[in-house]
Short mmCIF file of C-alpha atoms in Angstrom, two decimals:
data_model
loop_
_atom_site.label_atom_id
_atom_site.label_comp_id
_atom_site.label_asym_id
_atom_site.label_seq_id
_atom_site.Cartn_x
_atom_site.Cartn_y
_atom_site.Cartn_z
CA MET A 1477 6.37 101.13 269.05
CA ALA A 1478 7.10 103.89 266.86
CA SER A 1479 8.97 102.60 263.50
CA LEU A 1480 12.59 102.24 263.37
CA PRO A 1481 14.19 104.96 261.97
CA SER A 1482 16.86 104.08 259.09
CA VAL A 1483 20.78 104.42 260.08
CA VAL A 1484 23.18 105.60 257.94
CA VAL A 1485 25.65 102.68 257.64
CA GLY A 1486 26.06 101.61 254.08
CA ASN A 1487 24.69 99.96 251.50
CA THR A 1488 22.87 96.57 251.79
CA LEU A 1489 23.88 95.28 248.52
CA LYS A 1490 27.62 96.16 248.60
CA LEU A 1491 27.90 94.57 252.32
CA GLU A 1492 26.15 91.47 250.88
CA SER A 1493 28.45 91.18 247.89
CA GLU A 1494 31.61 91.53 250.06
CA PHE A 1495 30.61 89.46 252.68
CA ARG A 1496 29.91 86.49 250.29
CA LYS A 1497 32.55 86.85 248.11
CA HIS A 1498 34.96 86.71 251.44
CA THR A 1499 33.56 83.82 253.19
CA SER A 1500 32.85 81.52 250.17
CA THR A 1501 36.71 81.78 248.50
CA SER A 1502 38.97 78.91 248.95
CA LEU A 1503 41.53 80.36 250.47
CA PRO A 1504 42.15 79.73 254.47
CA PHE A 1505 40.20 81.81 256.55
CA GLU A 1506 43.45 83.29 258.24
CA LYS A 1507 44.67 84.35 254.68
CA ARG A 1508 41.64 86.57 253.41
CA ASN A 1509 42.24 90.17 253.28
CA PHE A 1510 39.11 91.58 254.06
CA THR A 1511 38.80 92.29 257.35
CA THR A 1512 36.39 93.78 259.55
CA THR A 1513 38.29 97.15 259.69
CA HIS A 1514 37.35 97.72 255.89
CA LEU A 1515 33.19 97.69 257.30
CA ASP A 1516 33.24 101.40 257.12
CA LYS A 1517 35.73 102.22 253.72
CA THR A 1518 33.90 99.44 251.66
CA LEU A 1519 30.49 100.68 252.28
CA GLU A 1520 29.20 103.40 250.56
CA PRO A 1521 26.96 105.97 253.01
CA VAL A 1522 23.38 105.25 251.96
CA CYS A 1523 20.57 104.25 254.12
CA LEU A 1524 20.25 101.06 255.56
CA ASP A 1525 18.35 99.32 258.51
CA PHE A 1526 20.03 97.64 261.33
CA ARG A 1527 18.00 94.86 261.16
CA GLU A 1528 18.58 94.64 257.14
CA ALA A 1529 22.58 94.22 257.73
CA LEU A 1530 22.07 91.92 260.70
CA SER A 1531 20.03 89.80 258.28
CA VAL A 1532 22.74 89.90 255.62
CA ILE A 1533 25.42 88.94 258.26
CA LYS A 1534 23.45 86.11 260.05
CA ASP A 1535 22.73 84.48 256.92
CA GLY A 1536 26.49 83.77 255.75
CA PRO A 1537 26.59 81.14 252.54
CA ASN A 1538 28.39 78.44 254.82
CA PHE A 1539 28.76 78.05 258.85
CA GLU A 1540 32.78 78.51 258.62
CA SER A 1541 31.86 82.36 258.41
CA SER A 1542 30.29 82.60 261.57
CA VAL A 1543 33.70 83.64 263.03
CA TYR A 1544 33.58 86.42 260.25
CA ALA A 1545 29.88 87.06 260.82
CA MET A 1546 30.22 87.52 264.62
CA SER A 1547 33.14 89.98 263.98
CA ILE A 1548 30.82 92.24 262.01
CA GLY A 1549 27.88 91.51 263.94
CA LEU A 1550 29.87 92.69 267.10
CA GLN A 1551 30.41 96.22 265.11
CA VAL A 1552 26.82 96.76 263.81
CA HIS A 1553 26.15 95.79 267.61
CA SER A 1554 28.07 98.77 268.98
CA LEU A 1555 26.85 100.85 266.32
CA SER A 1556 23.47 100.23 267.32
CA ILE A 1557 24.43 101.18 271.16
CA LYS A 1558 26.46 104.26 270.24
CA LEU A 1559 23.32 105.64 268.41
CA GLY A 1560 20.95 104.91 270.89
CA TYR A 1561 19.01 101.91 269.55
CA GLU A 1562 20.13 99.25 271.75
CA SER A 1563 16.53 99.43 273.40
CA ASN A 1564 15.12 99.08 269.63
CA LEU A 1565 12.79 95.39 270.09
CA ARG A 1566 13.28 94.73 266.55
CA VAL A 1567 17.13 95.47 266.43
CA THR A 1568 17.64 93.92 269.60
CA ASN A 1569 15.90 90.50 268.31
CA SER A 1570 18.00 90.44 265.17
CA ILE A 1571 21.35 90.92 267.20
CA MET A 1572 20.08 87.88 269.76
CA TYR A 1573 19.15 85.82 266.85
CA LEU A 1574 22.98 86.47 265.03
CA TYR A 1575 24.27 85.56 268.45
CA LEU A 1576 22.17 82.25 268.73
CA LYS A 1577 22.73 81.11 265.21
CA CYS A 1578 26.92 81.33 265.45
CA GLY A 1579 26.49 79.52 268.71
CA TRP A 1580 27.17 82.51 271.35
CA ILE A 1581 24.14 81.05 273.59
CA SER A 1582 25.70 82.90 276.95
CA ASP A 1583 25.83 86.15 274.96
CA ALA A 1584 22.17 85.92 273.80
CA LYS A 1585 21.20 84.83 277.11
CA LYS A 1586 22.83 87.82 278.51
CA LEU A 1587 21.08 90.12 275.95
CA PHE A 1588 18.13 88.44 276.60
CA ASP A 1589 18.38 88.72 280.31
CA GLY A 1590 18.62 92.68 280.04
CA MET A 1591 15.84 93.49 277.82
CA GLU A 1592 13.37 95.43 279.21
CA LYS A 1593 10.64 94.55 276.51
CA ILE A 1594 10.33 90.90 275.26
CA SER A 1595 8.34 90.09 272.39
CA LEU A 1596 7.10 86.43 271.47
CA ILE A 1597 9.46 86.32 268.84
CA THR A 1598 12.37 86.93 271.25
CA TRP A 1599 10.96 84.30 273.10
CA ASN A 1600 10.92 82.10 270.05
CA ALA A 1601 14.02 82.85 268.94
CA MET A 1602 15.80 81.88 272.54
CA ILE A 1603 13.96 78.47 272.52
CA ALA A 1604 14.91 77.49 268.63
CA GLY A 1605 18.37 78.70 269.42
CA HIS A 1606 18.67 76.47 272.07
CA ALA A 1607 17.13 73.48 270.45
CA GLN A 1608 19.27 73.92 267.62
CA MET A 1609 22.63 73.81 269.72
CA MET A 1610 21.32 70.43 270.86
CA ASP A 1611 21.76 69.32 267.30
CA ILE A 1612 25.49 70.95 267.12
CA ALA A 1613 26.39 70.00 270.87
CA GLU A 1614 29.93 68.19 271.38
CA ASP A 1615 28.44 65.31 273.47
CA SER A 1616 25.00 64.15 274.60
CA LEU A 1617 25.56 65.98 277.96
CA SER A 1618 26.01 69.57 276.33
CA ALA A 1619 22.90 68.74 274.39
CA HIS A 1620 20.94 67.70 277.43
CA ARG A 1621 21.80 70.87 279.15
CA SER A 1622 20.88 73.28 275.85
CA GLY A 1623 17.29 71.31 275.82
CA VAL A 1624 16.89 71.82 279.73
CA GLU A 1625 17.58 75.45 279.26
CA ALA A 1626 14.78 75.70 276.30
CA LEU A 1627 12.24 74.16 278.83
CA ASN A 1628 12.90 76.32 281.34
CA ILE A 1629 12.57 79.21 278.89
CA PHE A 1630 9.23 77.76 277.79
CA LEU A 1631 8.38 77.64 281.60
CA ARG A 1632 8.97 81.42 282.02
CA LEU A 1633 6.91 82.09 278.51
CA ASN A 1634 4.04 80.53 280.50
CA ARG A 1635 4.75 82.69 283.42
CA SER A 1636 4.93 86.09 281.32
CA ASN A 1637 1.65 87.58 279.80
CA MET A 1638 2.65 86.37 276.45
CA LYS A 1639 1.02 83.04 274.77
CA PRO A 1640 2.87 80.50 273.00
CA ASP A 1641 2.23 79.99 269.11
CA ILE A 1642 3.10 77.45 266.48
CA PHE A 1643 6.66 78.09 266.08
CA THR A 1644 6.83 77.88 270.37
CA PHE A 1645 4.96 74.61 270.59
CA SER A 1646 6.86 72.90 267.77
CA SER A 1647 10.28 74.16 268.67
CA ILE A 1648 9.39 72.90 272.32
CA LEU A 1649 8.10 69.70 270.97
CA THR A 1650 10.95 69.27 269.30
CA VAL A 1651 13.37 69.32 272.40
CA CYS A 1652 10.91 67.29 274.49
CA SER A 1653 11.56 64.79 271.71
CA SER A 1654 15.61 65.05 272.07
CA LEU A 1655 15.43 64.60 275.98
CA VAL A 1656 13.04 61.88 276.07
CA ALA A 1657 10.77 64.06 278.62
CA LEU A 1658 7.25 62.67 277.83
CA GLU A 1659 6.16 64.53 281.39
CA HIS A 1660 6.92 67.65 279.55
CA GLY A 1661 5.34 66.55 275.98
CA GLU A 1662 2.24 65.58 277.48
CA GLN A 1663 1.72 68.95 279.54
CA VAL A 1664 2.97 70.69 276.07
CA HIS A 1665 0.13 68.44 274.41
CA THR A 1666 -2.22 69.80 277.00
CA GLN A 1667 -1.76 73.43 276.21
CA THR A 1668 -1.67 72.99 272.45
CA ILE A 1669 -5.55 71.53 272.98
CA LYS A 1670 -6.56 74.44 275.44
CA THR A 1671 -4.93 77.15 273.29
CA GLY A 1672 -6.40 75.62 270.04
CA PHE A 1673 -3.08 74.96 268.06
CA LEU A 1674 -3.64 71.17 267.96
CA SER A 1675 -5.42 71.31 264.64
CA ASP A 1676 -1.97 72.73 263.06
CA VAL A 1677 -0.55 70.25 260.72
CA VAL A 1678 2.95 71.79 262.17
CA VAL A 1679 1.82 71.25 266.12
CA GLY A 1680 0.45 67.43 265.03
CA THR A 1681 3.61 66.31 263.12
CA ALA A 1682 5.63 67.38 266.21
CA LEU A 1683 3.42 65.65 268.49
CA VAL A 1684 3.86 62.26 266.35
CA ASN A 1685 7.29 62.78 266.64
CA MET A 1686 7.54 63.36 270.22
CA TYR A 1687 5.57 60.69 271.06
CA SER A 1688 7.23 58.35 268.92
CA LYS A 1689 11.06 59.33 270.27
CA CYS A 1690 9.36 58.85 273.94
CA GLY A 1691 8.88 55.18 273.13
CA SER A 1692 4.61 55.62 273.14
CA ILE A 1693 3.93 54.45 269.66
CA LYS A 1694 0.52 54.04 270.26
CA ARG A 1695 0.12 57.95 271.03
CA ALA A 1696 2.20 58.82 268.17
CA SER A 1697 -0.73 57.04 266.08
CA LYS A 1698 -3.51 58.34 267.90
CA ALA A 1699 -1.90 61.91 267.56
CA PHE A 1700 -1.64 60.81 263.63
CA VAL A 1701 -4.93 59.37 263.60
CA GLU A 1702 -6.49 62.58 264.73
CA MET A 1703 -4.81 65.30 262.63
CA SER A 1704 -7.38 66.92 260.51
CA THR A 1705 -4.65 67.59 257.63
CA ARG A 1706 -1.71 65.91 256.79
CA THR A 1707 1.42 66.55 254.76
CA MET A 1708 4.06 64.81 253.25
CA ILE A 1709 6.05 65.41 256.53
CA SER A 1710 3.15 63.68 258.63
CA TRP A 1711 2.83 60.85 256.35
CA THR A 1712 6.69 60.22 256.60
CA SER A 1713 7.14 61.06 260.50
CA MET A 1714 4.01 58.31 260.88
CA ILE A 1715 5.84 55.32 258.99
CA THR A 1716 9.40 56.19 260.38
CA ALA A 1717 7.82 56.24 263.64
CA PHE A 1718 6.21 52.69 262.94
CA SER A 1719 9.41 51.28 261.63
CA GLN A 1720 11.70 52.57 264.53
CA HIS A 1721 9.40 50.73 266.66
CA GLY A 1722 9.80 47.38 265.16
CA ARG A 1723 6.22 47.92 263.49
CA SER A 1724 7.33 46.93 260.08
CA GLN A 1725 3.90 45.81 258.51
CA GLN A 1726 2.10 48.93 259.63
CA ALA A 1727 4.63 50.84 258.36
CA LEU A 1728 4.22 49.69 254.74
CA GLN A 1729 0.79 49.52 255.27
CA LEU A 1730 0.60 53.24 255.99
CA PHE A 1731 3.07 53.75 252.87
CA GLU A 1732 0.33 52.48 250.47
CA ASP A 1733 -2.27 54.42 252.03
CA MET A 1734 -0.11 57.51 251.27
CA ARG A 1735 0.24 56.63 247.70
CA LEU A 1736 -3.29 56.17 247.80
CA VAL A 1737 -4.50 59.37 248.82
CA GLY A 1738 -2.17 60.98 246.07
CA VAL A 1739 0.78 62.04 248.27
CA ARG A 1740 3.99 62.01 246.87
CA PRO A 1741 6.84 60.63 249.06
CA ASN A 1742 10.29 61.98 249.10
CA GLN A 1743 13.87 60.65 250.14
CA ILE A 1744 13.09 60.16 253.62
CA THR A 1745 9.73 58.42 253.50
CA PHE A 1746 12.19 55.57 251.46
CA VAL A 1747 14.61 55.34 254.34
CA GLY A 1748 11.29 54.70 256.77
CA VAL A 1749 10.11 52.31 253.97
CA LEU A 1750 13.59 50.82 253.73
CA SER A 1751 14.10 50.54 257.41
CA ALA A 1752 11.10 48.69 257.80
CA CYS A 1753 11.57 46.14 255.28
CA SER A 1754 15.19 45.65 257.06
CA HIS A 1755 13.69 44.93 260.25
CA ALA A 1756 11.16 42.48 259.10
CA GLY A 1757 13.60 40.55 256.90
CA LEU A 1758 11.41 41.33 253.73
CA VAL A 1759 14.16 41.23 250.99
CA ASP A 1760 11.77 40.97 248.00
CA GLU A 1761 9.79 43.97 249.02
CA ALA A 1762 12.56 45.94 249.76
CA LEU A 1763 14.19 45.45 246.42
CA ASN A 1764 11.21 46.62 244.96
CA TYR A 1765 10.57 49.57 246.62
CA PHE A 1766 13.55 50.72 245.65
CA GLU A 1767 13.18 50.14 242.39
CA MET A 1768 9.98 51.85 242.41
CA MET A 1769 11.77 54.70 244.32
CA LYS A 1770 14.23 54.88 241.19
CA LYS A 1771 11.79 54.73 238.37
CA GLU A 1772 8.20 55.57 239.36
CA TYR A 1773 9.52 58.71 241.57
CA LYS A 1774 12.80 59.45 240.08
CA ILE A 1775 14.43 59.34 243.00
CA LYS A 1776 18.04 59.11 243.11
CA PRO A 1777 19.05 56.92 246.14
CA VAL A 1778 21.38 58.29 248.82
CA MET A 1779 23.88 56.86 251.31
CA ASP A 1780 21.13 56.36 253.81
CA HIS A 1781 19.15 54.02 251.63
CA PHE A 1782 22.06 51.96 251.02
CA ALA A 1783 22.38 51.46 254.62
CA CYS A 1784 18.96 50.24 255.39
CA LEU A 1785 19.23 47.56 252.24
CA ILE A 1786 23.25 46.29 253.68
CA ASP A 1787 21.49 46.29 257.43
CA MET A 1788 18.94 44.26 255.99
CA PHE A 1789 21.42 41.81 254.57
CA VAL A 1790 23.46 42.04 257.57
CA ARG A 1791 20.58 41.02 260.13
CA LEU A 1792 19.93 37.66 258.06
CA GLY A 1793 23.24 36.77 257.86
CA LYS A 1794 23.99 37.08 253.90
CA LEU A 1795 27.32 38.80 254.53
CA ASP A 1796 28.27 37.80 250.86
CA GLU A 1797 25.45 39.69 249.60
CA ALA A 1798 25.72 42.90 251.73
CA PHE A 1799 29.14 43.04 250.36
CA GLU A 1800 28.36 42.65 246.91
CA PHE A 1801 25.79 45.31 247.40
CA VAL A 1802 28.21 47.74 248.58
CA LYS A 1803 29.94 46.96 245.37
CA LYS A 1804 27.30 48.15 243.27
CA MET A 1805 27.21 51.69 245.14
CA ASP A 1806 27.43 54.63 242.89
CA PHE A 1807 29.50 56.36 245.67
CA GLU A 1808 31.95 55.08 248.37
CA PRO A 1809 30.77 53.74 251.48
CA ASN A 1810 31.07 55.86 254.68
CA GLU A 1811 31.92 54.77 258.26
CA VAL A 1812 28.31 54.02 258.91
CA ILE A 1813 28.04 51.37 256.17
CA TRP A 1814 31.22 49.74 257.31
CA SER A 1815 30.34 49.69 260.71
CA LEU A 1816 27.29 47.81 259.78
CA LEU A 1817 29.36 45.15 257.92
CA ILE A 1818 31.53 44.96 260.88
CA ALA A 1819 28.65 44.51 263.59
CA GLY A 1820 27.22 41.83 261.41
CA CYS A 1821 30.29 40.09 260.97
CA ARG A 1822 30.99 40.15 264.70
CA SER A 1823 27.36 38.82 265.24
CA HIS A 1824 27.49 35.85 262.70
CA GLY A 1825 31.28 34.80 263.33
CA ASN A 1826 32.88 36.06 259.86
CA LEU A 1827 35.77 37.53 261.42
CA GLU A 1828 37.93 36.91 257.89
CA LEU A 1829 35.24 39.48 256.18
CA GLY A 1830 35.04 41.62 259.61
CA PHE A 1831 38.82 42.21 259.52
CA TYR A 1832 38.38 43.32 255.89
CA ALA A 1833 35.72 45.74 256.92
CA ALA A 1834 37.97 46.97 259.63
CA GLU A 1835 40.53 47.94 257.58
CA GLN A 1836 38.36 49.99 255.13
CA LEU A 1837 37.04 51.69 258.00
CA LEU A 1838 40.20 52.59 259.49
CA SER A 1839 41.35 53.79 255.93
CA LEU A 1840 38.64 56.64 256.47
CA SER A 1841 40.25 57.98 259.64
CA PRO A 1842 36.74 58.26 261.84
CA LYS A 1843 36.60 60.48 264.36
CA ASP A 1844 34.20 59.06 266.45
CA SER A 1845 35.58 57.38 269.67
CA GLU A 1846 32.63 54.53 269.44
CA THR A 1847 33.69 53.18 266.20
CA TYR A 1848 37.51 52.70 267.58
CA VAL A 1849 35.91 50.85 270.63
CA MET A 1850 34.14 48.84 268.39
CA LEU A 1851 37.38 47.87 266.57
CA LEU A 1852 39.14 47.22 269.55
CA ASN A 1853 36.75 45.10 270.93
CA MET A 1854 36.80 43.10 267.76
CA TYR A 1855 40.42 42.91 267.71
CA LEU A 1856 40.99 41.97 271.40
CA SER A 1857 38.51 39.37 271.04
CA ALA A 1858 40.70 37.90 268.57
CA GLY A 1859 43.87 38.38 270.14
CA ARG A 1860 45.15 40.39 267.37
CA TRP A 1861 47.70 42.65 269.39
CA LYS A 1862 49.08 44.64 266.70
CA ASP A 1863 45.89 45.96 265.57
CA VAL A 1864 45.12 46.82 269.21
CA SER A 1865 48.37 48.78 269.35
CA ARG A 1866 47.34 50.18 265.91
CA VAL A 1867 44.03 51.28 266.83
CA ARG A 1868 45.25 52.45 270.14
CA LYS A 1869 47.72 54.87 268.08
CA MET A 1870 45.64 56.23 265.87
CA MET A 1871 43.21 57.26 268.76
CA ARG A 1872 45.93 59.22 270.26
CA ASP A 1873 46.95 60.56 267.07
CA GLU A 1874 43.13 61.85 266.32
CA LYS A 1875 43.66 62.85 270.25
CA LEU A 1876 40.38 60.83 271.15
CA GLY A 1877 39.94 59.72 274.68
CA LYS A 1878 37.67 57.41 276.74
CA LEU A 1879 34.12 57.33 275.91
CA LYS A 1880 32.12 59.27 278.08
CA ASP A 1881 29.35 57.38 279.07
CA TRP A 1882 26.74 58.66 281.16
CA SER A 1883 22.99 58.19 281.54
CA TRP A 1884 19.97 59.97 282.75
CA ILE A 1885 16.23 59.39 283.78
CA SER A 1886 13.95 61.87 284.23
CA ILE A 1887 11.39 61.57 286.89
CA ARG A 1888 8.94 63.96 288.48
CA ASP A 1889 10.27 66.85 286.70
CA ARG A 1890 13.71 65.96 288.05
CA VAL A 1891 16.77 64.71 286.27
CA HIS A 1892 18.70 62.27 287.78
CA SER A 1893 22.22 61.25 286.02
CA PHE A 1894 24.60 58.23 286.49
CA LYS A 1895 27.94 57.61 285.13
CA PRO A 1896 29.43 53.85 285.32
CA ASP A 1897 30.56 52.65 288.80
CA ASP A 1898 28.64 55.78 290.06
CA ARG A 1899 28.51 55.78 294.00
CA SER A 1900 27.40 59.45 294.25
CA CYS A 1901 23.95 58.70 293.91
CA PRO A 1902 22.06 58.77 297.36
CA PRO A 1903 20.32 55.41 297.21
CA CYS A 1904 23.43 53.52 295.53
CA GLY A 1905 23.08 50.68 298.20
CA GLU A 1906 19.00 49.99 297.40
CA VAL A 1907 20.34 50.12 293.58
CA ASP A 1908 23.06 47.67 294.16
CA ILE A 1909 20.85 45.22 295.94
CA LEU A 1910 18.20 45.71 293.31
CA LEU A 1911 20.67 44.81 290.44
CA GLY A 1912 21.97 41.89 292.45
CA ASP A 1913 18.50 40.57 293.02
CA LEU A 1914 17.75 41.11 289.42
CA LEU A 1915 20.74 39.44 288.12
CA GLU A 1916 20.09 36.21 290.44
CA LYS A 1917 16.35 35.79 288.82
CA ALA A 1918 17.94 36.36 285.18
CA ARG A 1919 20.50 33.58 285.30
CA PRO A 1920 17.79 30.55 285.20
CA LEU A 1921 16.14 32.15 282.57
CA GLY A 1922 19.27 32.11 280.21
CA TYR A 1923 21.17 35.25 281.09
CA GLU A 1924 25.01 35.13 280.87
CA SER A 1925 26.67 38.07 281.75
CA GLN A 1926 29.48 38.98 279.37
CA GLY A 1927 32.19 41.23 280.70
CA SER A 1928 33.69 44.09 278.44
CA LEU A 1929 37.38 43.94 277.05
CA GLU A 1930 39.54 46.60 277.73
CA VAL A 1931 43.03 47.48 277.50
CA THR A 1932 44.00 49.20 280.71
CA ASP A 1933 48.15 50.06 279.99
CA GLU A 1934 50.52 50.98 277.17
CA LYS A 1935 51.40 47.60 277.05
CA ASP A 1936 47.97 46.44 275.48
CA GLU A 1937 47.34 44.19 277.95
CA GLU A 1938 43.29 42.61 277.98
CA THR A 1939 41.77 42.79 280.99
CA THR A 1940 37.76 41.69 281.70
CA PHE A 1941 35.58 44.25 283.44
CA SER A 1942 31.91 43.54 284.69
CA SER A 1943 29.18 45.61 282.76
CA ILE A 1944 26.59 45.07 286.01
CA HIS A 1945 27.33 48.76 286.70
CA HIS A 1946 27.23 50.19 283.63
CA SER A 1947 25.59 53.61 283.55
CA GLU A 1948 22.36 52.76 281.92
CA LYS A 1949 21.51 49.57 284.45
CA LEU A 1950 22.09 52.22 287.35
CA ALA A 1951 19.84 54.63 285.49
CA VAL A 1952 17.19 51.88 284.83
CA ALA A 1953 17.38 50.15 288.80
CA PHE A 1954 17.08 53.98 289.96
CA GLY A 1955 13.84 54.03 287.87
CA LEU A 1956 12.61 50.87 288.83
CA LEU A 1957 12.72 51.77 292.65
CA ASN A 1958 11.15 55.62 292.17
CA THR A 1959 8.01 55.08 289.76
CA PRO A 1960 4.98 53.54 290.26
CA ASN A 1961 4.90 49.53 289.04
CA ALA A 1962 3.30 49.93 285.69
CA SER A 1963 5.09 53.30 284.85
CA PRO A 1964 7.56 52.44 281.31
CA ILE A 1965 11.25 53.65 282.47
CA ARG A 1966 12.54 55.92 279.93
CA VAL A 1967 16.56 56.63 279.71
CA MET A 1968 18.95 58.53 277.64
CA LYS A 1969 22.42 57.42 276.93
CA SER A 1970 25.46 59.26 275.89
CA ILE A 1971 26.61 56.63 273.76
CA SER A 1972 25.69 53.03 272.22
CA MET A 1973 24.58 50.36 274.42
CA CYS A 1974 26.83 47.40 275.05
CA ARG A 1975 25.93 44.02 273.98
CA ASP A 1976 25.29 42.66 277.76
CA CYS A 1977 23.17 45.49 278.56
CA HIS A 1978 21.17 45.01 275.43
CA ASN A 1979 20.76 41.34 276.42
CA PHE A 1980 20.37 41.79 279.98
CA PHE A 1981 17.39 44.66 279.74
CA LYS A 1982 15.42 42.00 277.74
CA PHE A 1983 15.31 39.49 280.82
CA ILE A 1984 14.56 42.59 283.11
CA SER A 1985 11.63 43.33 280.93
CA VAL A 1986 10.20 39.85 281.73
CA LEU A 1987 10.79 40.10 285.12
CA THR A 1988 9.41 43.16 286.33
CA ALA A 1989 6.66 43.28 283.93
CA ARG A 1990 8.02 46.97 282.68
CA GLU A 1991 8.36 48.65 279.57
CA ILE A 1992 12.16 49.73 279.69
CA ILE A 1993 12.79 52.14 276.64
CA ILE A 1994 16.50 53.74 276.33
CA ARG A 1995 17.65 56.18 273.49
CA ASP A 1996 21.32 55.83 272.87
CA SER A 1997 23.34 57.63 270.73
CA LYS A 1998 22.52 55.26 267.61
CA ARG A 1999 18.60 54.66 268.11
CA LEU A 2000 15.76 53.96 270.18
CA HIS A 2001 15.57 50.70 272.39
CA LYS A 2002 12.16 49.78 273.34
CA PHE A 2003 12.50 46.21 275.55
CA VAL A 2004 8.99 44.84 276.09
CA ASN A 2005 8.21 41.19 277.10
CA GLY A 2006 11.93 40.46 276.48
CA HIS A 2007 12.22 41.67 272.74
CA CYS A 2008 13.68 45.16 271.51
CA SER A 2009 12.23 47.27 269.10
CA CYS A 2010 16.17 47.01 267.31
CA GLY A 2011 15.43 43.28 266.37
CA ASP A 2012 18.52 42.55 268.25
CA PHE A 2013 21.06 44.20 266.04
CA GLY A 2014 21.30 47.88 267.55
CA SER A 2015 24.37 47.62 269.48
CA LEU A 2016 27.58 47.73 268.23
CA LEU A 2017 29.99 48.12 271.15
#
């Protein structure tokens, strides 16, 4: 390919100066006086490569500037077409990457599909762009669609003459992690072995994360042990994996091994360590590690560290200590902290402290529907109707609707999705029969069905609904019917699991001798022989 000639469109430094000045100002966006029409007037005519210009635009100082970046980027794109460079691969890659970074996925896809030649950089940008969209998607369903599209692009890459590299593998393994797509992840793992990329530390760490987030801690541990070299990120990933799966002692032992070989931990490492202490109720050890972090490693505590310690006190029923610890924080507690305290107060029956924490949480005007549902359930169960009306009004003011409860399960590369009381799935009769049978078998073992409280009209009347047809129960039952007897069941859920479903799956894991793995909006739940990896403190609704 011939080298890209420089094009007379302006001075890079001038563009960068103007762009950063007008996107970092405190003025409201609509009042900023630098508009896209100034592009030609502002820039002195000297040589500038199109890719240089697009690089300046896409690397704006904050994401609010994306609208502004796009308006200028569109002009540069238009100019490249007028001057005959639309077929230049490097220019097209830069434009496509700009669209991806600003969230214009459909435009990036249109550009991608129209390209005559595609480089590996192009494939990687499309996969990474969709992976990025999963992180910033409005809801779990949108994130899931972006992830599935990334998998499809990866399959297209494999059918082409191009060969994936470490960037491809790390991106697609991240997608598999987010989708709990273990079958796809295993196929990618095999491909890394065949192509010789398994020895790369980035790929190895991505495999650890993928297996952990898909619920297979044994394979995550095996992938970690087989790594020829390990970075701080590798160690931290494995420590966090052990912690999330309730393997507290293994997490802490691995942390000591990490220190022994001279790898310095960071903030995230200590979140994993403190979380492990929280799961195991190791108060003295947690406080010692907290002091070690501050004094030995000079790491300033952040909100996540305090959340781990408060979670620990709450799990142990030490609510007074938890509230006292909040007072010692150097900054105001956020929604996560207050939600933990409310969940603890509900679990341990201390409604007085729970109502206090609820007021603090409401004062933050949270934007998350799940937070309001948690508060509604607490006020409903206590018969505090004025508070119910107040929370409902706040939800209306914030324009928050009902929770979008969806669950999905992937079986033989096909995704099956469910919503509450879903009658659209073909074998819904078989699903109903199986759920009824499991319910009858669970009751003699001690299971008691708990209906969910909901407000059904403007008069704030309380109604109790059965949770037997919650989306995750339908998905798990469908999985039990359509997978081999010994296979684990892996389900994704768009919101937090309710208490009744969480309790129900503990019994089902015993009755069916299956591992049931559910990733909800808050955390991973792995049910094995009547126990959950979250330590029975994972559901807030």
